[in-house]
Coordinates of C-alpha atoms in Angstrom, one line a residue:
Chain A
M1 CA -95.0 3.9 56.4
S2 CA -95.3 3.7 52.6
S3 CA -91.6 2.8 52.1
P4 CA -90.9 1.5 48.6
D5 CA -88.5 -1.0 50.3
R6 CA -90.8 -3.9 49.7
L7 CA -91.7 -3.2 46.1
S8 CA -90.1 -4.6 43.0
R9 CA -88.5 -2.2 40.6
R10 CA -91.5 -2.4 38.3
E11 CA -94.0 -1.9 41.1
F12 CA -92.0 1.0 42.5
A13 CA -91.7 2.7 39.1
G14 CA -95.4 2.1 38.4
R15 CA -96.6 3.6 41.6
V16 CA -94.4 6.7 41.3
A17 CA -95.5 7.1 37.7
A18 CA -99.1 6.8 38.8
G19 CA -98.4 9.6 41.3
A20 CA -97.0 11.8 38.6
A21 CA -99.9 11.2 36.3
P22 CA -101.9 14.4 37.2
L23 CA -99.0 16.6 36.2
T24 CA -98.7 14.8 32.9
S25 CA -102.5 15.1 32.3
I26 CA -102.4 18.9 32.9
A27 CA -99.5 19.2 30.4
A28 CA -101.3 17.0 28.0
F29 CA -104.5 19.1 28.3
E30 CA -102.7 22.4 27.7
S31 CA -101.0 21.1 24.6
A32 CA -104.0 19.3 23.3
G33 CA -105.3 22.2 21.1
A34 CA -101.9 22.7 19.5
Q35 CA -101.6 19.0 18.8
E36 CA -105.0 18.8 17.1
K37 CA -103.7 21.0 14.3
K38 CA -100.8 18.8 13.6
V39 CA -100.9 15.6 11.7
A40 CA -99.5 12.5 13.4
E41 CA -96.1 13.8 14.3
P42 CA -93.8 11.0 15.5
K43 CA -93.9 10.7 19.3
P44 CA -90.7 12.2 20.7
P45 CA -88.4 9.8 22.6
S46 CA -88.9 9.6 26.3
P47 CA -86.1 10.5 28.7
V48 CA -85.6 6.8 29.3
D49 CA -85.5 6.1 25.5
R50 CA -82.8 8.7 25.2
Q51 CA -80.8 7.3 28.2
L52 CA -81.0 3.8 26.7
E53 CA -79.7 5.2 23.4
L54 CA -76.9 6.9 25.2
I55 CA -75.9 3.7 27.0
Q56 CA -75.8 1.8 23.7
Q57 CA -73.5 4.5 22.3
Q58 CA -71.3 4.8 25.3
Y59 CA -71.0 1.1 26.2
S60 CA -71.6 -0.4 22.8
D61 CA -71.4 -4.2 22.7
K62 CA -73.0 -6.7 20.4
R63 CA -74.2 -8.6 23.5
L64 CA -76.5 -5.8 24.4
D65 CA -79.4 -7.6 22.8
A66 CA -83.1 -7.1 23.3
A67 CA -83.3 -8.9 26.6
A68 CA -80.3 -7.0 28.0
L69 CA -81.8 -3.7 26.9
A70 CA -85.1 -4.6 28.5
E71 CA -83.3 -5.2 31.8
I72 CA -81.5 -1.9 31.5
R73 CA -84.7 -0.1 30.6
E74 CA -86.3 -1.5 33.8
D75 CA -83.3 -0.2 35.8
L76 CA -83.6 3.2 34.1
E77 CA -87.3 3.4 35.0
T78 CA -86.5 2.5 38.6
Q79 CA -83.9 5.3 38.7
A80 CA -86.3 7.8 37.2
A81 CA -88.9 6.8 39.9
R82 CA -86.3 7.2 42.6
S83 CA -85.3 10.6 41.2
L84 CA -88.9 11.8 41.6
V85 CA -89.0 10.5 45.1
L86 CA -85.7 12.2 46.1
S87 CA -86.7 15.5 44.4
A88 CA -90.1 15.5 46.2
F89 CA -88.5 15.1 49.6
R90 CA -88.4 18.5 51.4
L91 CA -84.9 19.7 52.0
T92 CA -83.7 23.1 53.1
N93 CA -80.8 25.0 51.7
G94 CA -78.9 24.2 54.9
D95 CA -79.2 20.4 54.6
E96 CA -75.7 19.4 53.6
P97 CA -74.7 16.0 52.2
G98 CA -72.3 15.1 55.1
Y99 CA -69.2 14.4 53.1
V100 CA -66.1 13.4 54.9
V101 CA -63.5 15.6 53.2
R102 CA -60.3 16.7 54.9
A103 CA -57.4 18.8 53.7
W104 CA -54.4 16.6 53.2
R105 CA -50.7 17.1 53.1
K106 CA -48.0 14.5 53.0
D107 CA -46.1 14.0 56.3
E108 CA -42.7 15.6 56.2
Chain B
M1 CA -54.9 -38.6 67.3
P2 CA -57.6 -36.8 65.4
L3 CA -59.3 -33.9 67.2
P4 CA -62.9 -34.5 68.3
L5 CA -65.6 -33.4 66.0
E6 CA -67.2 -31.1 68.6
L7 CA -64.3 -28.7 68.3
A8 CA -65.6 -27.8 64.8
F9 CA -68.5 -26.1 66.5
A10 CA -66.8 -24.8 69.6
S11 CA -66.6 -21.1 70.6
I12 CA -63.5 -19.1 70.4
R13 CA -63.1 -19.1 74.2
T14 CA -63.5 -22.9 74.3
L15 CA -60.8 -23.4 71.6
G16 CA -58.5 -20.9 73.4
Q17 CA -58.9 -22.8 76.7
G18 CA -58.0 -26.1 74.9
L19 CA -54.9 -24.5 73.4
R20 CA -53.7 -23.1 76.7
A21 CA -54.4 -26.4 78.5
K22 CA -52.2 -28.1 75.8
Q23 CA -55.1 -30.3 74.7
F24 CA -53.9 -29.5 71.2
S25 CA -51.5 -27.2 69.5
A26 CA -52.3 -24.3 67.1
V27 CA -50.8 -26.3 64.3
E28 CA -53.1 -29.3 65.1
L29 CA -56.1 -27.0 65.3
A30 CA -55.2 -25.3 62.0
A31 CA -54.8 -28.7 60.3
F32 CA -58.2 -29.8 61.7
F33 CA -60.0 -26.8 60.2
L34 CA -57.9 -26.9 57.0
D35 CA -59.0 -30.5 56.5
R36 CA -62.6 -29.5 57.0
L37 CA -62.3 -26.6 54.6
E38 CA -60.9 -28.9 51.9
K39 CA -63.4 -31.7 52.5
F40 CA -66.6 -29.7 52.9
G41 CA -65.8 -26.3 51.4
P42 CA -66.5 -27.4 47.8
R43 CA -69.7 -29.1 48.8
F44 CA -71.2 -25.7 49.8
N45 CA -69.3 -23.6 47.3
A46 CA -68.0 -21.9 50.4
V47 CA -64.3 -21.6 49.7
V48 CA -62.2 -19.9 47.0
T49 CA -58.7 -20.7 48.4
V50 CA -57.7 -22.8 51.3
T51 CA -54.6 -21.1 52.6
R52 CA -52.9 -24.2 54.0
E53 CA -49.3 -23.1 53.7
R54 CA -49.8 -19.7 55.2
A55 CA -52.1 -21.1 57.9
L56 CA -49.5 -23.6 59.1
V57 CA -46.8 -21.0 59.2
E58 CA -49.0 -18.7 61.2
A59 CA -50.1 -21.5 63.5
A60 CA -46.5 -22.6 64.1
Q61 CA -45.7 -19.0 65.1
A62 CA -48.7 -19.0 67.4
D63 CA -47.4 -22.2 69.1
R64 CA -43.9 -20.7 69.5
D65 CA -45.3 -17.4 70.9
L66 CA -47.5 -19.3 73.4
A67 CA -44.6 -21.5 74.5
G68 CA -42.5 -18.4 74.9
G69 CA -45.1 -16.7 77.1
N70 CA -46.2 -14.2 74.4
D71 CA -50.0 -14.7 74.6
R72 CA -51.6 -12.4 72.1
G73 CA -55.1 -12.8 73.6
P74 CA -58.4 -14.6 72.9
L75 CA -57.8 -15.1 69.1
H76 CA -54.3 -16.5 69.6
G77 CA -54.0 -19.6 67.5
I78 CA -57.6 -19.5 66.3
P79 CA -58.2 -20.2 62.6
Y80 CA -60.5 -18.0 60.6
G81 CA -61.8 -17.4 57.0
A82 CA -62.0 -14.1 55.2
K83 CA -64.5 -13.0 52.6
D84 CA -62.7 -13.0 49.3
L85 CA -62.8 -9.2 49.0
L86 CA -60.1 -8.7 51.5
A87 CA -56.6 -8.4 50.1
T88 CA -54.2 -11.1 51.3
R89 CA -50.5 -11.1 50.4
G90 CA -49.6 -13.8 47.9
I91 CA -53.1 -15.2 47.6
P92 CA -55.7 -14.4 44.8
T93 CA -58.4 -12.0 45.8
T94 CA -61.2 -12.6 43.4
W95 CA -64.1 -10.4 44.6
G96 CA -66.2 -13.5 43.6
A97 CA -65.9 -12.5 40.0
A98 CA -64.5 -14.4 37.1
P99 CA -62.4 -11.5 35.7
Y100 CA -60.4 -11.4 38.9
R101 CA -60.1 -15.1 39.6
T102 CA -56.3 -15.1 39.3
R103 CA -55.6 -11.6 40.4
V104 CA -53.3 -11.2 43.4
I105 CA -53.3 -8.0 45.5
D106 CA -49.9 -8.4 47.1
D107 CA -50.8 -6.8 50.4
D108 CA -52.7 -7.6 53.5
A109 CA -55.9 -5.6 54.3
T110 CA -55.8 -3.8 57.6
V111 CA -58.3 -6.3 59.1
I112 CA -56.1 -9.3 58.0
R113 CA -53.0 -7.6 59.5
R114 CA -54.8 -6.9 62.8
L115 CA -56.0 -10.4 63.1
R116 CA -52.5 -11.7 62.4
E117 CA -51.2 -9.4 65.2
A118 CA -53.9 -10.8 67.5
G119 CA -52.5 -14.3 66.7
A120 CA -55.4 -15.5 64.5
V121 CA -54.6 -17.9 61.7
L122 CA -55.9 -17.3 58.2
A123 CA -57.2 -20.6 56.9
G124 CA -59.1 -19.7 53.8
E125 CA -60.5 -17.1 51.5
L126 CA -64.3 -17.6 51.5
S127 CA -66.7 -17.3 48.6
M128 CA -68.9 -14.3 48.0
V129 CA -71.4 -13.0 45.5
E130 CA -69.6 -11.4 42.6
I131 CA -68.8 -7.7 43.3
A132 CA -70.5 -8.1 46.7
G133 CA -73.9 -8.1 44.9
G134 CA -73.4 -4.5 43.6
M135 CA -74.6 -5.5 40.1
G136 CA -78.1 -6.3 41.3
Y137 CA -78.2 -10.1 41.3
K138 CA -81.6 -11.7 41.6
Q139 CA -80.8 -15.3 42.2
A140 CA -78.2 -17.4 43.9
N141 CA -76.0 -18.4 41.0
A142 CA -74.1 -15.2 41.0
S143 CA -70.5 -16.1 41.8
F144 CA -67.8 -17.5 39.6
N145 CA -67.5 -20.6 41.8
G146 CA -71.2 -21.4 42.0
P147 CA -74.1 -20.5 44.2
G148 CA -73.5 -20.5 48.0
L149 CA -75.3 -23.6 49.4
N150 CA -76.8 -23.7 52.9
P151 CA -75.3 -26.4 55.2
W152 CA -78.7 -26.9 56.8
N153 CA -80.3 -27.7 53.4
E154 CA -78.0 -28.0 50.4
K155 CA -80.8 -27.2 48.0
S156 CA -81.2 -23.8 49.6
W157 CA -79.1 -20.6 49.4
S158 CA -76.5 -19.6 52.0
G159 CA -77.4 -15.9 51.6
G160 CA -75.2 -13.2 50.3
S161 CA -73.1 -11.5 49.6
S162 CA -70.9 -12.9 52.4
S163 CA -72.0 -16.4 51.3
G164 CA -69.0 -18.4 52.3
S165 CA -68.5 -16.5 55.6
G166 CA -72.0 -17.6 56.6
S167 CA -71.9 -21.2 55.4
A168 CA -68.3 -21.9 56.5
V169 CA -69.0 -20.9 60.1
S170 CA -72.4 -22.8 60.0
A171 CA -70.7 -26.0 58.8
G172 CA -67.9 -25.8 61.3
L173 CA -65.2 -25.2 58.7
V174 CA -63.8 -22.2 60.6
P175 CA -64.5 -20.9 64.1
F176 CA -65.2 -17.4 62.7
A177 CA -65.1 -15.4 59.5
I178 CA -65.0 -11.9 58.3
G179 CA -67.8 -10.6 56.1
S180 CA -68.8 -7.3 54.7
E181 CA -72.0 -5.4 54.5
T182 CA -73.2 -2.5 52.4
S183 CA -76.9 -3.3 52.8
G184 CA -77.6 -6.7 54.3
S185 CA -74.6 -8.8 53.4
I186 CA -73.6 -9.9 56.9
M187 CA -77.0 -10.1 58.5
T188 CA -78.6 -12.1 55.7
P189 CA -76.1 -15.0 55.4
A190 CA -75.7 -15.2 59.1
G191 CA -79.5 -15.3 59.5
Y192 CA -80.0 -17.9 56.8
C193 CA -77.2 -20.1 58.0
G194 CA -78.1 -20.0 61.7
V195 CA -75.0 -18.3 63.0
T196 CA -74.3 -15.0 64.9
G197 CA -73.2 -11.9 62.9
L198 CA -72.2 -8.4 63.9
R199 CA -72.5 -5.4 61.5
P200 CA -70.4 -2.8 63.2
T201 CA -71.1 1.0 63.0
Y202 CA -69.8 2.6 59.8
G203 CA -66.2 3.6 60.4
R204 CA -65.7 1.3 63.4
V205 CA -63.5 -1.1 61.3
S206 CA -61.1 0.0 58.6
R207 CA -61.9 -1.0 55.1
Q208 CA -58.3 -0.5 53.8
G209 CA -57.6 -3.4 51.5
A210 CA -61.2 -4.4 51.1
M211 CA -63.1 -4.1 47.7
A212 CA -65.0 -0.9 47.6
L213 CA -68.6 -1.2 46.5
C214 CA -69.9 1.9 48.1
W215 CA -67.3 4.0 50.0
T216 CA -69.9 5.7 52.2
M217 CA -71.7 2.6 53.3
D218 CA -69.3 -0.4 53.3
K219 CA -68.7 -2.1 56.6
L220 CA -66.6 -5.1 57.7
G221 CA -67.7 -7.4 60.6
P222 CA -67.5 -10.8 62.1
I223 CA -69.6 -13.9 61.6
C224 CA -69.2 -16.3 64.6
R225 CA -70.8 -19.0 66.7
T226 CA -71.8 -16.7 69.6
A227 CA -72.3 -13.0 70.4
D228 CA -69.4 -13.2 72.8
D229 CA -67.1 -14.4 69.9
C230 CA -68.2 -11.5 67.8
G231 CA -67.1 -9.1 70.6
L232 CA -63.7 -10.8 70.7
V233 CA -63.2 -10.5 67.0
A234 CA -64.5 -6.9 66.9
N235 CA -62.0 -6.1 69.7
A236 CA -59.2 -7.2 67.4
I237 CA -60.2 -5.5 64.2
A238 CA -61.9 -2.2 65.4
G239 CA -60.0 1.1 65.7
H240 CA -58.7 4.0 63.7
D241 CA -56.5 3.3 60.7
P242 CA -54.7 6.2 59.0
L243 CA -55.1 4.3 55.8
D244 CA -58.9 4.6 55.9
E245 CA -59.9 8.1 56.5
T246 CA -63.5 7.1 57.4
S247 CA -62.3 4.9 60.3
V248 CA -63.1 6.5 63.6
S249 CA -60.7 7.2 66.5
R250 CA -63.4 6.4 69.1
Q251 CA -62.0 3.5 71.2
Y252 CA -63.6 0.0 71.2
R253 CA -63.0 -2.4 74.0
Y254 CA -64.6 -5.8 74.6
P255 CA -65.7 -7.0 77.1
P256 CA -67.3 -3.7 77.9
E257 CA -66.9 -2.1 81.3
P258 CA -69.3 -1.5 82.9
L259 CA -71.8 -3.9 81.3
P260 CA -75.1 -2.4 80.3
A261 CA -77.5 -2.9 83.2
R262 CA -80.4 -5.3 83.3
P263 CA -83.3 -5.2 82.7
F264 CA -82.4 -4.2 79.2
K265 CA -84.6 -1.6 77.5
L266 CA -85.7 -3.0 74.2
A267 CA -88.0 -1.6 71.5
L268 CA -90.3 -3.1 69.0
L269 CA -91.2 -1.3 65.8
R270 CA -94.6 0.3 66.1
E271 CA -95.1 -0.7 62.5
P272 CA -94.0 -4.4 62.6
A273 CA -93.0 -6.5 59.7
R274 CA -95.8 -6.4 57.1
K275 CA -95.9 -10.1 56.6
L276 CA -93.5 -12.8 57.8
Q277 CA -93.3 -16.4 56.9
P278 CA -95.4 -18.2 59.6
D279 CA -92.3 -19.9 61.2
V280 CA -90.4 -16.7 61.2
Q281 CA -93.3 -15.0 63.0
A282 CA -93.7 -17.8 65.5
N283 CA -90.0 -17.9 66.3
F284 CA -89.9 -14.1 66.7
E285 CA -92.8 -14.2 69.2
A286 CA -91.1 -17.0 71.1
A287 CA -87.9 -15.1 71.2
L288 CA -89.7 -12.0 72.7
K289 CA -91.0 -14.2 75.5
V290 CA -87.5 -15.2 76.3
L291 CA -86.3 -11.6 76.2
E292 CA -89.2 -10.6 78.6
G293 CA -87.2 -12.5 81.2
F294 CA -84.6 -9.9 81.4
A295 CA -85.8 -6.9 79.4
S296 CA -88.6 -4.3 79.3
F297 CA -90.2 -3.3 76.1
G298 CA -91.2 0.0 74.5
E299 CA -92.2 0.9 71.0
V300 CA -90.6 3.1 68.3
G301 CA -91.9 4.1 64.9
L302 CA -89.6 4.1 61.9
P303 CA -89.4 7.7 60.7
D304 CA -90.9 8.4 57.4
F305 CA -88.1 8.6 54.9
P306 CA -87.6 7.3 51.3
Y307 CA -85.0 4.8 52.6
S308 CA -85.0 2.6 49.5
A309 CA -84.6 5.4 47.1
V310 CA -81.7 6.9 49.2
V311 CA -79.8 3.6 49.6
G312 CA -80.4 2.5 46.0
T313 CA -79.2 5.9 44.6
I314 CA -76.1 6.0 46.8
I315 CA -75.0 2.5 46.2
G316 CA -75.8 2.8 42.5
S317 CA -73.9 6.0 42.1
E318 CA -70.8 4.9 44.0
M319 CA -70.8 1.5 42.3
S320 CA -71.0 3.1 38.9
A321 CA -67.8 5.1 39.7
A322 CA -66.0 2.1 41.2
F323 CA -66.8 -0.3 38.4
E324 CA -67.2 1.7 35.2
G325 CA -64.0 0.1 34.1
M326 CA -65.7 -3.3 34.0
L327 CA -68.2 -2.0 31.5
T328 CA -65.6 -0.2 29.2
S329 CA -63.3 -3.2 29.3
G330 CA -66.2 -5.7 28.6
Q331 CA -65.3 -7.6 31.8
V332 CA -68.9 -7.4 33.0
W333 CA -69.8 -10.0 30.3
E334 CA -67.7 -12.6 32.2
L335 CA -69.9 -12.3 35.3
A336 CA -71.9 -15.4 36.3
A337 CA -75.4 -14.0 36.7
P338 CA -76.9 -12.8 33.5
E339 CA -78.6 -9.9 35.3
D340 CA -75.2 -8.8 36.7
R341 CA -73.8 -8.4 33.2
V342 CA -76.2 -5.6 32.6
G343 CA -76.7 -4.4 36.2
A344 CA -74.3 -1.5 36.1
H345 CA -75.3 0.2 32.8
A346 CA -78.2 2.3 34.0
A347 CA -76.4 3.4 37.1
M348 CA -73.8 5.2 34.9
L349 CA -76.5 7.8 34.2
I350 CA -77.7 8.6 37.7
P351 CA -77.8 12.4 37.9
A352 CA -75.3 14.0 40.3
K353 CA -78.2 15.9 42.0
D354 CA -79.9 12.7 42.9
Y355 CA -76.8 11.4 44.6
I356 CA -76.3 14.6 46.5
N357 CA -79.9 14.8 47.5
A358 CA -79.7 11.2 48.7
C359 CA -76.7 12.1 50.8
R360 CA -78.5 15.1 52.2
I361 CA -81.5 12.9 53.1
R362 CA -79.2 10.3 54.6
K363 CA -77.9 12.8 57.1
L364 CA -81.4 13.6 58.2
I365 CA -82.1 9.8 58.5
Q366 CA -79.1 9.5 60.8
K367 CA -80.3 12.1 63.2
A368 CA -83.9 10.9 63.1
L369 CA -83.0 7.3 63.8
D370 CA -80.7 8.2 66.6
D371 CA -83.4 10.4 68.2
K372 CA -85.9 7.5 67.9
F373 CA -83.6 4.8 69.3
A374 CA -82.2 6.9 72.2
G375 CA -83.2 5.5 75.5
F376 CA -83.2 1.9 74.2
D377 CA -80.5 -0.7 74.3
A378 CA -81.7 -2.2 71.0
V379 CA -84.6 -2.4 68.6
V380 CA -85.6 -6.0 68.1
V381 CA -86.8 -7.3 64.7
P382 CA -86.7 -10.6 62.7
T383 CA -83.5 -10.7 60.7
V384 CA -85.2 -11.7 57.4
A385 CA -88.8 -12.2 56.6
T386 CA -88.3 -15.8 55.3
V387 CA -85.9 -18.6 55.6
A388 CA -83.4 -19.1 52.8
P389 CA -84.9 -19.4 49.3
P390 CA -84.4 -22.6 47.3
I391 CA -81.3 -22.5 45.2
D392 CA -83.3 -22.6 41.9
R393 CA -85.8 -19.8 42.5
E394 CA -85.5 -16.0 42.0
F395 CA -85.5 -14.3 45.4
R396 CA -88.5 -12.2 44.8
A397 CA -90.5 -15.1 43.4
Y398 CA -89.8 -17.1 46.6
Q399 CA -90.5 -14.1 48.9
G400 CA -93.9 -13.5 47.4
D401 CA -95.8 -11.3 49.7
F402 CA -93.5 -11.8 52.7
R403 CA -91.8 -8.6 53.5
G404 CA -89.5 -7.5 56.4
T405 CA -89.6 -4.3 58.3
G406 CA -87.3 -2.2 56.2
L407 CA -85.1 -1.5 59.1
T408 CA -82.2 -3.3 57.4
V409 CA -82.2 -0.7 54.7
A410 CA -82.8 2.2 57.1
A411 CA -80.1 1.1 59.5
N412 CA -77.6 0.7 56.7
A413 CA -78.4 4.1 55.4
A414 CA -77.7 5.5 58.8
G415 CA -74.5 3.3 59.3
I416 CA -75.7 2.0 62.7
P417 CA -74.8 -1.4 64.1
A418 CA -76.8 -4.6 64.3
M419 CA -76.4 -8.1 65.5
T420 CA -78.2 -11.3 64.4
V421 CA -78.6 -14.5 66.4
P422 CA -80.3 -17.8 65.5
N423 CA -83.7 -18.2 67.1
G424 CA -85.2 -21.4 65.7
F425 CA -86.0 -23.2 62.5
G426 CA -88.5 -22.9 59.7
E427 CA -89.5 -24.7 56.6
R428 CA -87.1 -27.2 55.0
G429 CA -85.3 -27.3 58.3
L430 CA -83.7 -23.9 57.8
P431 CA -82.7 -21.5 60.5
T432 CA -84.5 -18.2 61.3
G433 CA -82.8 -15.1 62.8
L434 CA -83.4 -12.4 65.5
S435 CA -81.8 -9.0 65.1
F436 CA -80.9 -6.3 67.6
V437 CA -80.3 -2.9 66.0
G438 CA -78.7 -0.1 68.0
R439 CA -77.5 3.5 68.0
A440 CA -74.1 4.3 66.5
F441 CA -71.2 2.8 68.5
D442 CA -73.5 0.7 70.7
E443 CA -72.0 -2.6 69.5
N444 CA -71.4 -3.6 73.1
R445 CA -75.0 -3.1 74.1
L446 CA -76.1 -5.3 71.2
I447 CA -73.6 -8.0 72.1
T448 CA -74.6 -7.9 75.8
V449 CA -78.3 -8.3 75.0
A450 CA -77.6 -11.0 72.4
A451 CA -75.3 -12.9 74.8
A452 CA -78.1 -12.8 77.4
Y453 CA -80.5 -14.3 74.8
Q454 CA -77.9 -17.0 74.0
E455 CA -77.5 -17.7 77.7
A456 CA -81.2 -18.4 77.9
T457 CA -81.4 -20.5 74.7
N458 CA -79.4 -23.0 72.8
W459 CA -80.2 -22.3 69.2
H460 CA -76.6 -21.1 68.6
Q461 CA -75.3 -24.4 69.8
R462 CA -77.2 -26.4 67.1
H463 CA -75.3 -27.3 64.0
P464 CA -76.0 -29.2 60.8
D465 CA -75.0 -32.9 60.7
L466 CA -72.3 -33.3 58.1

């Protein structure tokens, strides 16, 4: 079984990213013509870049230095990879999460 | 007269027999283990607080009860240690983390209360990886009182996150300990330290009063010298608790009646461990030969699910909710491991849909594993792919290409029980472990099979020379 259990975060993110490459390539091909007409527009921030920026805003701390941000970026990449794996898993509408929730009232 | 050293490594039943035969009193027994905790605990970074005063009060009560004919059962007068994420009245509960080193939760966790009612004597709060490892530690120095050191080789790790629970039992500082597991935290230190550990079914043991890392995956269980001891402790702590709505009402009794019949039906994973350290592999194969004496073998395949993504997402999501306050308050920057200080940030942004999808897949995992394991008393796997890493190396760097079966992650996702027993030694004189994994609520099958293995071997009777 190709479980990602034995992979490091980077390996795992890399492999999932590699799996997603064909989709990225199609999108890139479709937009290639439009991009040729434009002159060197700045590359838009990736979702991970945006998340990293949000974390810096929400949990601002001077100790969030370059090394710390690199660690957090790695975690964000892992999460993004996991997200793809979870979304790709086939679930039916009837597959419930299995929460344990009970109505509650105080004993009288 | 001082008690003999061999009592430090005796089983709960042996200690109980000594008490009832008046070879020693509960107070003498408590003093014996308290002295060992104070003498050796700091050497292995195994102990946060030695609870001498409380222990002697509880032991004196145990002596009075026994003298008055009120025998509370097998744990009566037996000292123990608790992982320092269990609330204990009047004693700091640190969760292994510097921000909480003086914090007192002035209440007893349900497990502590039940053990007291069973006559057990709380001798110490044992060290653990900060926040039970929920912040993603990558090396051993991840606790405010230092890395857990292995009694078999003090330059090696004790395992985590129940570090002190594993090392204190291994070093004979307590007869048994309580640990907790979200994904590996009982099995790993028990395996690395050469002792016997039981991870009960999710919901079998109340978590009331225990630090929550992941509400839908946290379990509490015993680390002991023998499988039989684990059953005795589980018998005292299992059962429904109205204060923990996830605790189940299904009764648990040990010893079981009737006992699972021999020959036991065991299963090997069709896709075995990818690559084990050579000593781990050899000891596993030797253990299978022993098991062949009283068990038949079949094969099961691990169903194809994204176990790691499911478990990582669920733990990350629940941890982020439980510990966001540590980020906003800046307390994370007080943690010991640099990687733990920034280990929770990304998890704050896990999308809700990912958490819910992970929970949906988990439910399918539970059904699929139960279906696969039906008809077997246990699935047998090596506990960990390597012996304990050296204290100064990152875990992944030491593991290299060695990888286990992935069953630990899968079984924790499903909330099913497991038991680890020592099965030999590997490099640097460190123990290796053998695991039995079973269907939900099959603890007694696992204990019975493991006890049979321990009847046929003596690995569990070996102990480090201190």
